[in-house]
PDB file of C-alpha atoms and ligand atoms in Angstrom:
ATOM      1  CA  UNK A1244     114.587  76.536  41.531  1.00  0.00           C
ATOM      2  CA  UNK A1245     117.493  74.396  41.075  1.00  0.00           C
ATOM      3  CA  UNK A1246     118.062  72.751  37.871  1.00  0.00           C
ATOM      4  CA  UNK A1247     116.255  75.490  35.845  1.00  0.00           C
ATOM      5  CA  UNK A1248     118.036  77.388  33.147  1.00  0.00           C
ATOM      6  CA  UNK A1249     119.668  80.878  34.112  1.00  0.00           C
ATOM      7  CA  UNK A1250     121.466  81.632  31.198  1.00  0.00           C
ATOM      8  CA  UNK A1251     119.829  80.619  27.723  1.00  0.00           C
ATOM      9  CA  UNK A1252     121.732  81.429  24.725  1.00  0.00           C
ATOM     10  CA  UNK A1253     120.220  80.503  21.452  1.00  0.00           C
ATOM     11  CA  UNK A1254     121.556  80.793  17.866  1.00  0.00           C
ATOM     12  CA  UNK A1255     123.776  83.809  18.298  1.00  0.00           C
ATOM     13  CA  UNK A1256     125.200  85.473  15.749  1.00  0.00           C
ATOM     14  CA  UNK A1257     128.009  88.354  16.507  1.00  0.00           C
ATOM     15  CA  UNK A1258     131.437  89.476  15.762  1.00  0.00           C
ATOM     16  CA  UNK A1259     133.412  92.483  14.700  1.00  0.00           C
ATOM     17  CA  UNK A1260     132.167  95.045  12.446  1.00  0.00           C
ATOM     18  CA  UNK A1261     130.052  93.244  10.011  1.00  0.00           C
ATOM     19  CA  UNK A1262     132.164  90.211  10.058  1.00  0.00           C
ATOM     20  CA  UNK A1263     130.441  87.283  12.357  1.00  0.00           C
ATOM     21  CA  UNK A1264     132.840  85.281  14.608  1.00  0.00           C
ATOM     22  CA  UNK A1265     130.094  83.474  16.565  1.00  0.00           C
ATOM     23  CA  UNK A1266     127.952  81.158  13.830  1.00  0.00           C
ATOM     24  CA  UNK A1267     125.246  80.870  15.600  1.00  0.00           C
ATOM     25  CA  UNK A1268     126.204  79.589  19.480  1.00  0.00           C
ATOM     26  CA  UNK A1269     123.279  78.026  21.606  1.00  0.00           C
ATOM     27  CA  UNK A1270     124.053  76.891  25.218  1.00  0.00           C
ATOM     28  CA  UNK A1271     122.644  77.062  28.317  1.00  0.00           C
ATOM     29  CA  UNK A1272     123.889  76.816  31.532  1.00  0.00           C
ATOM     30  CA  UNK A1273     121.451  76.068  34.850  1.00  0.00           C
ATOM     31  CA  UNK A1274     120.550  77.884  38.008  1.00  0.00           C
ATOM     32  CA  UNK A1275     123.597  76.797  40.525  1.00  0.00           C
ATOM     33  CA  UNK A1276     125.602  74.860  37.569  1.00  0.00           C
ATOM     34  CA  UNK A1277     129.350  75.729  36.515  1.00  0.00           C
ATOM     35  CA  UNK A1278     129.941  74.776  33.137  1.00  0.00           C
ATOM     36  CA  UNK A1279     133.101  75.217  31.012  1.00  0.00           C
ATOM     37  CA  UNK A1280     133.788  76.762  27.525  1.00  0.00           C
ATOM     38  CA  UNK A1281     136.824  74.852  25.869  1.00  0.00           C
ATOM     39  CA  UNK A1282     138.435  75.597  22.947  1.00  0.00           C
ATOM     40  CA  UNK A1283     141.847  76.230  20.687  1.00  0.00           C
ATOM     41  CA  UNK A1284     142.948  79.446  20.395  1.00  0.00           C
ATOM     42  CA  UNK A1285     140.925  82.082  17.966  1.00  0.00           C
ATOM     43  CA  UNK A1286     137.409  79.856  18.487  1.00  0.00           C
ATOM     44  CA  UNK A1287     135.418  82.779  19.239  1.00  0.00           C
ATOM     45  CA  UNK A1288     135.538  82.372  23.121  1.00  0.00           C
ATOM     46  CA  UNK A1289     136.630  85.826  24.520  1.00  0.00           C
ATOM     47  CA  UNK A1290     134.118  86.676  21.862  1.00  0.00           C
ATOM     48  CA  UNK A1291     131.116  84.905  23.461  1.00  0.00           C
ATOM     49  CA  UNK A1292     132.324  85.810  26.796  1.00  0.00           C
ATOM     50  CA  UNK A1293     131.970  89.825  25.690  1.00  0.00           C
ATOM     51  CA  UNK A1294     128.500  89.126  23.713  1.00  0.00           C
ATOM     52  CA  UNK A1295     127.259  87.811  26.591  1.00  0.00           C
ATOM     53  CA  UNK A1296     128.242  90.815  28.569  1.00  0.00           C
ATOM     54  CA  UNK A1297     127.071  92.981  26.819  1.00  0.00           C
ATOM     55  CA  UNK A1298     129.809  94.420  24.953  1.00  0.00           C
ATOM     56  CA  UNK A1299     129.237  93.153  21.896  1.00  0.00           C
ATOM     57  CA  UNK A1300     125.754  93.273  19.978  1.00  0.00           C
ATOM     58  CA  UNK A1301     124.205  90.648  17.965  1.00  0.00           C
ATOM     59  CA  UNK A1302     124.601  90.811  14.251  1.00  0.00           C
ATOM     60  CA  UNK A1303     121.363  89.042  13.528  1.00  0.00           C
ATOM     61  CA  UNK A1304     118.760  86.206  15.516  1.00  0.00           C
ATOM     62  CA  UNK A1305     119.997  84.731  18.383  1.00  0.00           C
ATOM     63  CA  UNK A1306     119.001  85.665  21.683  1.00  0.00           C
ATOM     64  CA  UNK A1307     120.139  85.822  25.260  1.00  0.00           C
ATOM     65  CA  UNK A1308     118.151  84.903  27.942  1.00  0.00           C
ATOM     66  CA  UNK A1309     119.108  85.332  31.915  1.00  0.00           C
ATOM     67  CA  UNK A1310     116.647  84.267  34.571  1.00  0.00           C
ATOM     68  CA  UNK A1311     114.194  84.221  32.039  1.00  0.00           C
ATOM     69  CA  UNK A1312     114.284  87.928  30.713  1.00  0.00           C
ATOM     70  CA  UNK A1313     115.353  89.166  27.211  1.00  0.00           C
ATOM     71  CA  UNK A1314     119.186  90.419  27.152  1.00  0.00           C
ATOM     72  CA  UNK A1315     119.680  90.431  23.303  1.00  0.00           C
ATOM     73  CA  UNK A1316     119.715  93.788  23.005  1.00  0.00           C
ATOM     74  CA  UNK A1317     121.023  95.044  26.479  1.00  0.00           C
ATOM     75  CA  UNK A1318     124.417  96.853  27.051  1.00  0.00           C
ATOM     76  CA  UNK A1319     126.678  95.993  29.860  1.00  0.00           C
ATOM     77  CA  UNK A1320     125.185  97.601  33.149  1.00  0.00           C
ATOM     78  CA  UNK A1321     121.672  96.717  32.026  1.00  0.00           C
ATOM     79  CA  UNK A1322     123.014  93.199  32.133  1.00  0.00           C
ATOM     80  CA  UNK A1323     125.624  93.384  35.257  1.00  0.00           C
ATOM     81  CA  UNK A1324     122.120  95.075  36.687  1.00  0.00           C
ATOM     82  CA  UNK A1325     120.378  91.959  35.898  1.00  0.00           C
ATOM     83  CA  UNK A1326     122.500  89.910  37.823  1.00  0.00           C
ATOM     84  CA  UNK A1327     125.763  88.665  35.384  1.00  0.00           C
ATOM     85  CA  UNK A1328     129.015  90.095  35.397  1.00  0.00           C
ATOM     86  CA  UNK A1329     132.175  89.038  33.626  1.00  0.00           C
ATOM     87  CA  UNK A1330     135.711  88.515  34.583  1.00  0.00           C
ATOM     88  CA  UNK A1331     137.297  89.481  31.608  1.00  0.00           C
ATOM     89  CA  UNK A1332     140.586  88.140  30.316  1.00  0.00           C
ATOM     90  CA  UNK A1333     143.849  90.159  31.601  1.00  0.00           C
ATOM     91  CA  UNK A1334     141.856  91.023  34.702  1.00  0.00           C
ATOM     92  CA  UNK A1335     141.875  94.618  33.559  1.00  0.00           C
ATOM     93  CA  UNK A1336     142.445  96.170  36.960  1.00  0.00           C
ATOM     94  CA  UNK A1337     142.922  99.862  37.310  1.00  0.00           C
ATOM     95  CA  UNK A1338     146.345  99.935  37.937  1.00  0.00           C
ATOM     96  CA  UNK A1339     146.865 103.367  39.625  1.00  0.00           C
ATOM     97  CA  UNK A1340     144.171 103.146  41.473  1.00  0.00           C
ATOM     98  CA  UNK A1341     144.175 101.333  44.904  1.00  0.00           C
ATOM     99  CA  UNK A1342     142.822  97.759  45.576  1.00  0.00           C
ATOM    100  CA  UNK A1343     140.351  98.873  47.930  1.00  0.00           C
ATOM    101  CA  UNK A1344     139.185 101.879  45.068  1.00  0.00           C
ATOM    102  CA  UNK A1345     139.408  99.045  42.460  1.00  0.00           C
ATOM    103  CA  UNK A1346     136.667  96.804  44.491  1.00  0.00           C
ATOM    104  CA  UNK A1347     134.463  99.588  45.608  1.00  0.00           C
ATOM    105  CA  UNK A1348     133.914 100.747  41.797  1.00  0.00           C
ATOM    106  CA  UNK A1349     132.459  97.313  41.741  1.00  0.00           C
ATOM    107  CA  UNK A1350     129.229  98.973  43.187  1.00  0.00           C
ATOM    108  CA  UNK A1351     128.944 100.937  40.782  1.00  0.00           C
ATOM    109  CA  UNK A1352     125.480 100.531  40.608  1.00  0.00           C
ATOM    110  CA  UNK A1353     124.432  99.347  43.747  1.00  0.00           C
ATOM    111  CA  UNK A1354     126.528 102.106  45.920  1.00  0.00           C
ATOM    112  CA  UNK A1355     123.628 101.168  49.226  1.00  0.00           C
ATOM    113  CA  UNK A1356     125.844  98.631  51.378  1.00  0.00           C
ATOM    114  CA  UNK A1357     128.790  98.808  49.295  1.00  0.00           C
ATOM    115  CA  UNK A1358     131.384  99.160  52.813  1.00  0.00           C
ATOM    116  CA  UNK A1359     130.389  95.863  54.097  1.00  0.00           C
ATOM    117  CA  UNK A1360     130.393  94.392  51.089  1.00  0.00           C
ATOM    118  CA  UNK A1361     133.944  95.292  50.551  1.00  0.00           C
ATOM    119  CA  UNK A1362     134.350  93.645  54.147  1.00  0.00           C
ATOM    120  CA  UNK A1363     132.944  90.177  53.123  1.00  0.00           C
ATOM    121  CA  UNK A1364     135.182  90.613  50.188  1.00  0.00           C
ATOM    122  CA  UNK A1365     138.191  90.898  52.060  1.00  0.00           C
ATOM    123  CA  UNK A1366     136.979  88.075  54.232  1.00  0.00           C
ATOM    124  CA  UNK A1367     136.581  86.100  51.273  1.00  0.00           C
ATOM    125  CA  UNK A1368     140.449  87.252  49.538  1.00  0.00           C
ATOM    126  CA  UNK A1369     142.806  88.120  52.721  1.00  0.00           C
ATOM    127  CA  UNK A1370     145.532  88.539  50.920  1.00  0.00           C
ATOM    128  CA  UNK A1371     143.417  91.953  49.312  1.00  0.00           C
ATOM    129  CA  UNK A1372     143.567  93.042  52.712  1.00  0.00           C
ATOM    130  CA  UNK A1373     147.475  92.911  53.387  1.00  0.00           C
ATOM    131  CA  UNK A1374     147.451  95.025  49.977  1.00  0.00           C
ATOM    132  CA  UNK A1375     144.360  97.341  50.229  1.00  0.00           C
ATOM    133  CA  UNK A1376     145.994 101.078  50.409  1.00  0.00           C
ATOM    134  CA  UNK A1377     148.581 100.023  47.385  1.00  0.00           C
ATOM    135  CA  UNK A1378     148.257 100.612  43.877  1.00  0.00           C
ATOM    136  CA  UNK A1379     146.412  97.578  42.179  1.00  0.00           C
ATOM    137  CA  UNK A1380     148.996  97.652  39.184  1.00  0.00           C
ATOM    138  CA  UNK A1381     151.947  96.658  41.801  1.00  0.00           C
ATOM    139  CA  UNK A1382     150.246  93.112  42.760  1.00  0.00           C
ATOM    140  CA  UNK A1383     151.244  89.896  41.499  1.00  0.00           C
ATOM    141  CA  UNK A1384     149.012  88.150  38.970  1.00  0.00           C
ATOM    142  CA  UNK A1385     147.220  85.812  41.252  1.00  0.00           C
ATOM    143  CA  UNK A1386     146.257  88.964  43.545  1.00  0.00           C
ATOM    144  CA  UNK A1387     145.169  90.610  40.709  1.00  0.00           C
ATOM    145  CA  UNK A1388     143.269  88.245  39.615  1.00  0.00           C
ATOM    146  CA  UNK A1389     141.795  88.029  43.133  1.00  0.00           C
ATOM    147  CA  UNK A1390     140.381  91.750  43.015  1.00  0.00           C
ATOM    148  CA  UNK A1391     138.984  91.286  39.828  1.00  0.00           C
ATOM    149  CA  UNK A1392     136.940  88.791  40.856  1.00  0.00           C
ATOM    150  CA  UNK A1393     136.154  90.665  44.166  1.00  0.00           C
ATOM    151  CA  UNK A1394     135.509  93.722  41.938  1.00  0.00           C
ATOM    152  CA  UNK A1395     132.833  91.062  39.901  1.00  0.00           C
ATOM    153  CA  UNK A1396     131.232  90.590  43.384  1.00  0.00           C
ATOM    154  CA  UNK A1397     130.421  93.835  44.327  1.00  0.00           C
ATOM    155  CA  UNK A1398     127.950  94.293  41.995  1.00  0.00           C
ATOM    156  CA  UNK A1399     125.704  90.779  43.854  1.00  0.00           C
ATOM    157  CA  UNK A1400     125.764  88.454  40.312  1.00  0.00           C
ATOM    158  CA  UNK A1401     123.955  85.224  40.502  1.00  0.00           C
ATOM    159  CA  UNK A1402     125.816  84.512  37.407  1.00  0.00           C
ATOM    160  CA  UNK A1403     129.307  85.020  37.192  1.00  0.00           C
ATOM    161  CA  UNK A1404     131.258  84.665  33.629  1.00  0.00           C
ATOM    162  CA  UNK A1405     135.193  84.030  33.764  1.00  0.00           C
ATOM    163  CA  UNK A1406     137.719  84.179  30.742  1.00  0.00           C
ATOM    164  CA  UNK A1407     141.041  82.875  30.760  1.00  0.00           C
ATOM    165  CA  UNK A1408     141.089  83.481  35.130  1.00  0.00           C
ATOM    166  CA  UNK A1409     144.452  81.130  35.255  1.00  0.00           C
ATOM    167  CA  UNK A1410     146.207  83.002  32.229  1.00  0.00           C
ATOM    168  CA  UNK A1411     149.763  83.416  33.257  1.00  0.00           C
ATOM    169  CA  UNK A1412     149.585  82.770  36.961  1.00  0.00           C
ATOM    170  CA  UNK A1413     152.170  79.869  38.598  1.00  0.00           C
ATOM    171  CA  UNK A1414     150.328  76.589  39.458  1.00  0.00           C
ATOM    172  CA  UNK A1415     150.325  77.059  42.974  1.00  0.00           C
ATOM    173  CA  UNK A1416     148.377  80.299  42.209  1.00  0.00           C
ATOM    174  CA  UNK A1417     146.183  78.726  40.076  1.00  0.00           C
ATOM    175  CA  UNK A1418     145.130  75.899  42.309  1.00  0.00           C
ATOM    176  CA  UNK A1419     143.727  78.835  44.646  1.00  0.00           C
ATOM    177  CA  UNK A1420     142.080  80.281  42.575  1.00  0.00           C
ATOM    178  CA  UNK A1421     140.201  76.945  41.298  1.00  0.00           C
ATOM    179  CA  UNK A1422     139.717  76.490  45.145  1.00  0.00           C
ATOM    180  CA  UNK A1423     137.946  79.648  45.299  1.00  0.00           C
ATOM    181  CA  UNK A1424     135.496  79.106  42.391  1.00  0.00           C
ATOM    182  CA  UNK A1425     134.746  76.013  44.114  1.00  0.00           C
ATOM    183  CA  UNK A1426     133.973  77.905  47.152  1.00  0.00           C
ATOM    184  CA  UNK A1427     131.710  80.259  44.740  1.00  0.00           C
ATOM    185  CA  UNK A1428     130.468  77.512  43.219  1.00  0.00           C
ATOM    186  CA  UNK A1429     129.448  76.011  46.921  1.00  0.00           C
ATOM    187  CA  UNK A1430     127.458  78.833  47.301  1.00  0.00           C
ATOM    188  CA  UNK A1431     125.447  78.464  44.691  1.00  0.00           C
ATOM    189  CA  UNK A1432     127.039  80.913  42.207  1.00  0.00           C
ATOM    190  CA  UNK A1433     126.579  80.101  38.252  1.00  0.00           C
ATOM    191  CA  UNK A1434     129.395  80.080  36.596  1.00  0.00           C
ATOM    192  CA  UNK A1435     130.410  80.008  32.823  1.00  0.00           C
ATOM    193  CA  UNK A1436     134.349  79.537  32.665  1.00  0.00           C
ATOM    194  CA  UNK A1437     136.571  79.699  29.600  1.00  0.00           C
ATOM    195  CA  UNK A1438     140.100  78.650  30.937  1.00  0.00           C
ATOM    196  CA  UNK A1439     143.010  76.612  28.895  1.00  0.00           C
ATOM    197  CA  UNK A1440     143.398  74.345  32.161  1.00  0.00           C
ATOM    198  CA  UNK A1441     141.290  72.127  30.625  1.00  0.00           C
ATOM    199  CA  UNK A1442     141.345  69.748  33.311  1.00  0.00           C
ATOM    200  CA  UNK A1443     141.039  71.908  36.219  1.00  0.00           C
ATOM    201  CA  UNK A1444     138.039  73.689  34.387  1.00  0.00           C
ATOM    202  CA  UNK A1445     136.384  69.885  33.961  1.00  0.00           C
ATOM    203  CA  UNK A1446     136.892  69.562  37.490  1.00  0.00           C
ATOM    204  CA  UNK A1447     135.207  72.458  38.607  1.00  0.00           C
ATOM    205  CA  UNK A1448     132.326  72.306  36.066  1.00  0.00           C
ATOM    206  CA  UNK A1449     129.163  69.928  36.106  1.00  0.00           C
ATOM    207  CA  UNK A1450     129.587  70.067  32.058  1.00  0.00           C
ATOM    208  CA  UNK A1451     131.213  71.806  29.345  1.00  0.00           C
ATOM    209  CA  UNK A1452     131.144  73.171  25.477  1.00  0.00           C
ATOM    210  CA  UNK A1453     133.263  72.622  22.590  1.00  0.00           C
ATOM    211  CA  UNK A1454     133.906  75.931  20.223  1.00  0.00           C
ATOM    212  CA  UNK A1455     135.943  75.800  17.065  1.00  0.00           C
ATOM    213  CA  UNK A1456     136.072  78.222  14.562  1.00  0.00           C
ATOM    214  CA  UNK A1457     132.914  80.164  16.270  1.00  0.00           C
ATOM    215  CA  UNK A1458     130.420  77.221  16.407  1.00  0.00           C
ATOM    216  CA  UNK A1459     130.153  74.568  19.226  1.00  0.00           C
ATOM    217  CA  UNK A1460     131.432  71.358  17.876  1.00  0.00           C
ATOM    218  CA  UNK A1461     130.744  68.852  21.606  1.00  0.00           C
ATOM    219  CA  UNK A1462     128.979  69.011  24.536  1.00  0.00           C
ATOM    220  CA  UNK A1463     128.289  66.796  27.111  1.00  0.00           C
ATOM    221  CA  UNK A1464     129.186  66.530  30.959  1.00  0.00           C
ATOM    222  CA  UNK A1465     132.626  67.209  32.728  1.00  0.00           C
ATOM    223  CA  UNK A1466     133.106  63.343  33.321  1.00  0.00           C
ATOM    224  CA  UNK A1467     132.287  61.990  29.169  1.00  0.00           C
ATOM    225  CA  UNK A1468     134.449  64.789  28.096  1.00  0.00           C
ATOM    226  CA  UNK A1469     137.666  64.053  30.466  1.00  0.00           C
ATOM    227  CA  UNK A1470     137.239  60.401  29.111  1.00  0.00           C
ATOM    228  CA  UNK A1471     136.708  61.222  25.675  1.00  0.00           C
ATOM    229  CA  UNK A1472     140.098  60.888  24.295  1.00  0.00           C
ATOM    230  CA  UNK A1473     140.103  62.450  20.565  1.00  0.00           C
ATOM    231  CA  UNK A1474     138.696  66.186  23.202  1.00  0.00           C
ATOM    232  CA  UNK A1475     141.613  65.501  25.636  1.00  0.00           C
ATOM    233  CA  UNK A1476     144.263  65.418  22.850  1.00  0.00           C
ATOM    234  CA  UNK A1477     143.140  68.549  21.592  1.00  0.00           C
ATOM    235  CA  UNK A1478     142.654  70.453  24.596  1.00  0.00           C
ATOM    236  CA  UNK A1479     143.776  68.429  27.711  1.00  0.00           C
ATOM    237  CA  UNK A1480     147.429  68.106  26.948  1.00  0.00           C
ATOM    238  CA  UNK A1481     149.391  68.941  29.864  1.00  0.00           C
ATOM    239  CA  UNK A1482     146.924  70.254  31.981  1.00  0.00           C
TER     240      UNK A1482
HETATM  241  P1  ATP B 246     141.864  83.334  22.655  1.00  0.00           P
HETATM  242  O1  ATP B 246     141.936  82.239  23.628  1.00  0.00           O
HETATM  243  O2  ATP B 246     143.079  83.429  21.760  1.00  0.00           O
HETATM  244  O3  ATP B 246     141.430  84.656  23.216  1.00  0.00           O
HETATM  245  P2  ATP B 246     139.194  82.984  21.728  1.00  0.00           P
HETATM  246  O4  ATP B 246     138.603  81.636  21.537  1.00  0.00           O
HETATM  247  O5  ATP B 246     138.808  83.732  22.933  1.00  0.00           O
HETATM  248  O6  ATP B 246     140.736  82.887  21.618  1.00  0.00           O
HETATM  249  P3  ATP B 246     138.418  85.326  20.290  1.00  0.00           P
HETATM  250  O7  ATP B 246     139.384  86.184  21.022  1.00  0.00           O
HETATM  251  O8  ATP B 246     136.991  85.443  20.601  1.00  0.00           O
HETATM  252  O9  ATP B 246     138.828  83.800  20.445  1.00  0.00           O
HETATM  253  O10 ATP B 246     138.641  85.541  18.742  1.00  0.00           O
HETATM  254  C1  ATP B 246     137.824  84.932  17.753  1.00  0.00           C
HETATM  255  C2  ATP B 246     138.090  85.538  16.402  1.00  0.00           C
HETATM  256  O11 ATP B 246     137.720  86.910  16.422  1.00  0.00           O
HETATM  257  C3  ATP B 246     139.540  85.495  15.972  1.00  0.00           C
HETATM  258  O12 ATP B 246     139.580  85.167  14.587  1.00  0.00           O
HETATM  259  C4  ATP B 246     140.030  86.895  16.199  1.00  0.00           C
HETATM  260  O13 ATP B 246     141.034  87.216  15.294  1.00  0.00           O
HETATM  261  C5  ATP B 246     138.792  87.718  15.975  1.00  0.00           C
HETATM  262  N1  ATP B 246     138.816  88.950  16.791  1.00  0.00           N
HETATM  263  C6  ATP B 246     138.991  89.005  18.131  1.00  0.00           C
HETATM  264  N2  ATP B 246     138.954  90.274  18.565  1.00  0.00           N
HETATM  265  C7  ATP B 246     138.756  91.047  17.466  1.00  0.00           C
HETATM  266  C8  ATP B 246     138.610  92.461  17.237  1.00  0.00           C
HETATM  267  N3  ATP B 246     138.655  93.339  18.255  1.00  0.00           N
HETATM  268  N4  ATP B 246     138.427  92.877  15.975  1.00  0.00           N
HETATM  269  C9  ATP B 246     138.354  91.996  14.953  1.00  0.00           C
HETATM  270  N5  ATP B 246     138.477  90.668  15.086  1.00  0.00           N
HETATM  271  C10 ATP B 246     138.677  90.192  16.314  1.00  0.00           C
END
């Protein structure tokens, strides 16, 4: 059903050790929508992204809901089972291993089809294809970037979770890459997308969140937040 919620997160509390970071985050982010997580440095983003993954627990409350189902208390496959995966900052490809070895451990848990799968995702990323028998660690930062999002793939998410995807790639890199979240997004992928492109992130996303210090501080869709001008001086400048 279009328009109904996919990802419900609600009053989460989590962090490092015993220390929160997150304050109690609620969002939500609808079946087919792509909204964006913006934010200064040190709000508690990466942080979110992780929780929501499954890498980090709760501390106390909260809850995270996907499709409907109870994640609080899942760890990561349970959750990449369930349909989300993230893209997590600094790609974290295997370097030594090859591109075509880095996407196939994608499937991890779905090993059934896994060969064709790697064939639509060298449809989708060509330039994975000119590299597939080299070592992942000797591509450039836009191809990287590439195979960790084909990697993200394999595993057949309905919700897809992105931090930082542009970090440290050259414009004309990083206008590809928007184009092929766009594509995702076309398809009817949900994404959740914490990128310091600001304005390319507003672009892509239907609406988007506000965190400072490890609360969300404004909401509201792309369009009211490009226009609001106190948000763009604090995160749109340059971009
Ligand atoms: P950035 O864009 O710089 O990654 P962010 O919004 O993603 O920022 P987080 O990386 O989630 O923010 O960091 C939020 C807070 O959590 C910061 O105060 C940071 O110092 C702290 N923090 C992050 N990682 C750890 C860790 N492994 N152990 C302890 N504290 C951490």
């Amino acid at each position: 059903v279009p328009g109904a919620e996919m990802l419900g997160v609600g009053e989460l509390v989590a962090g490092y050790g015993a220390e929160p970071v997150l304050h109690g985050i609620s969002l939500q982010v609808r079946r087919g929508e792509a909204v964006a997580l913006l934010g200064a440095n040190g709000a508690g983003k990466s942080t979110l992204m992780r929780s929501l993954s499954g890498l980090h627990r709760p501390l106390a409350g909260g809850g995270i809901h996907l499709d409907g189902e109870d994640l609080t208390q899942q760890g990561p496959e349970a959750i990449v089972a369930r349909g989300m995966v993230l893209v997590p900052e600094g790609r974290q490809v295997f370097p030594e291993l090859s591109v075509l070895d880095n996407i196939r451990l994608g499937a991890f848990l779905q090993p059934a089809d896994r060969e064709s799968r790697v064939e639509e995702m060298l449809q989708r990323f060509p330039r994975l294809r000119e590299r597939l028998h080299q070592r992942a660690g000797l591509l450039s930062g836009g191809e990287q970037q590439m195979l960790a999002i084909a990697r993200a793939l394999m595993s057949k998410p309905r919700t897809l979770l992105l931090d930082e995807p542009s970090l440290g790639l050259a414009p004309r890199v990083i206008a590809e890459l928007f184009a092929s979240l766009d594509r995702l997004r076309a398809e009817g992928m949900t994404l959740l997308l914490v990128d310091q492109m600001a304005g390319l992130a507003l672009a892509l996303a239907d609406r988007a969140y506000v965190m400072e210090s490890g609360r969300i501080v404004a909401q509201g869709s792309s369009a009211e937040m490009a226009a609001d001008e106190a948000l763009a001086k604090a995160y749109l400048g340059g971009h």
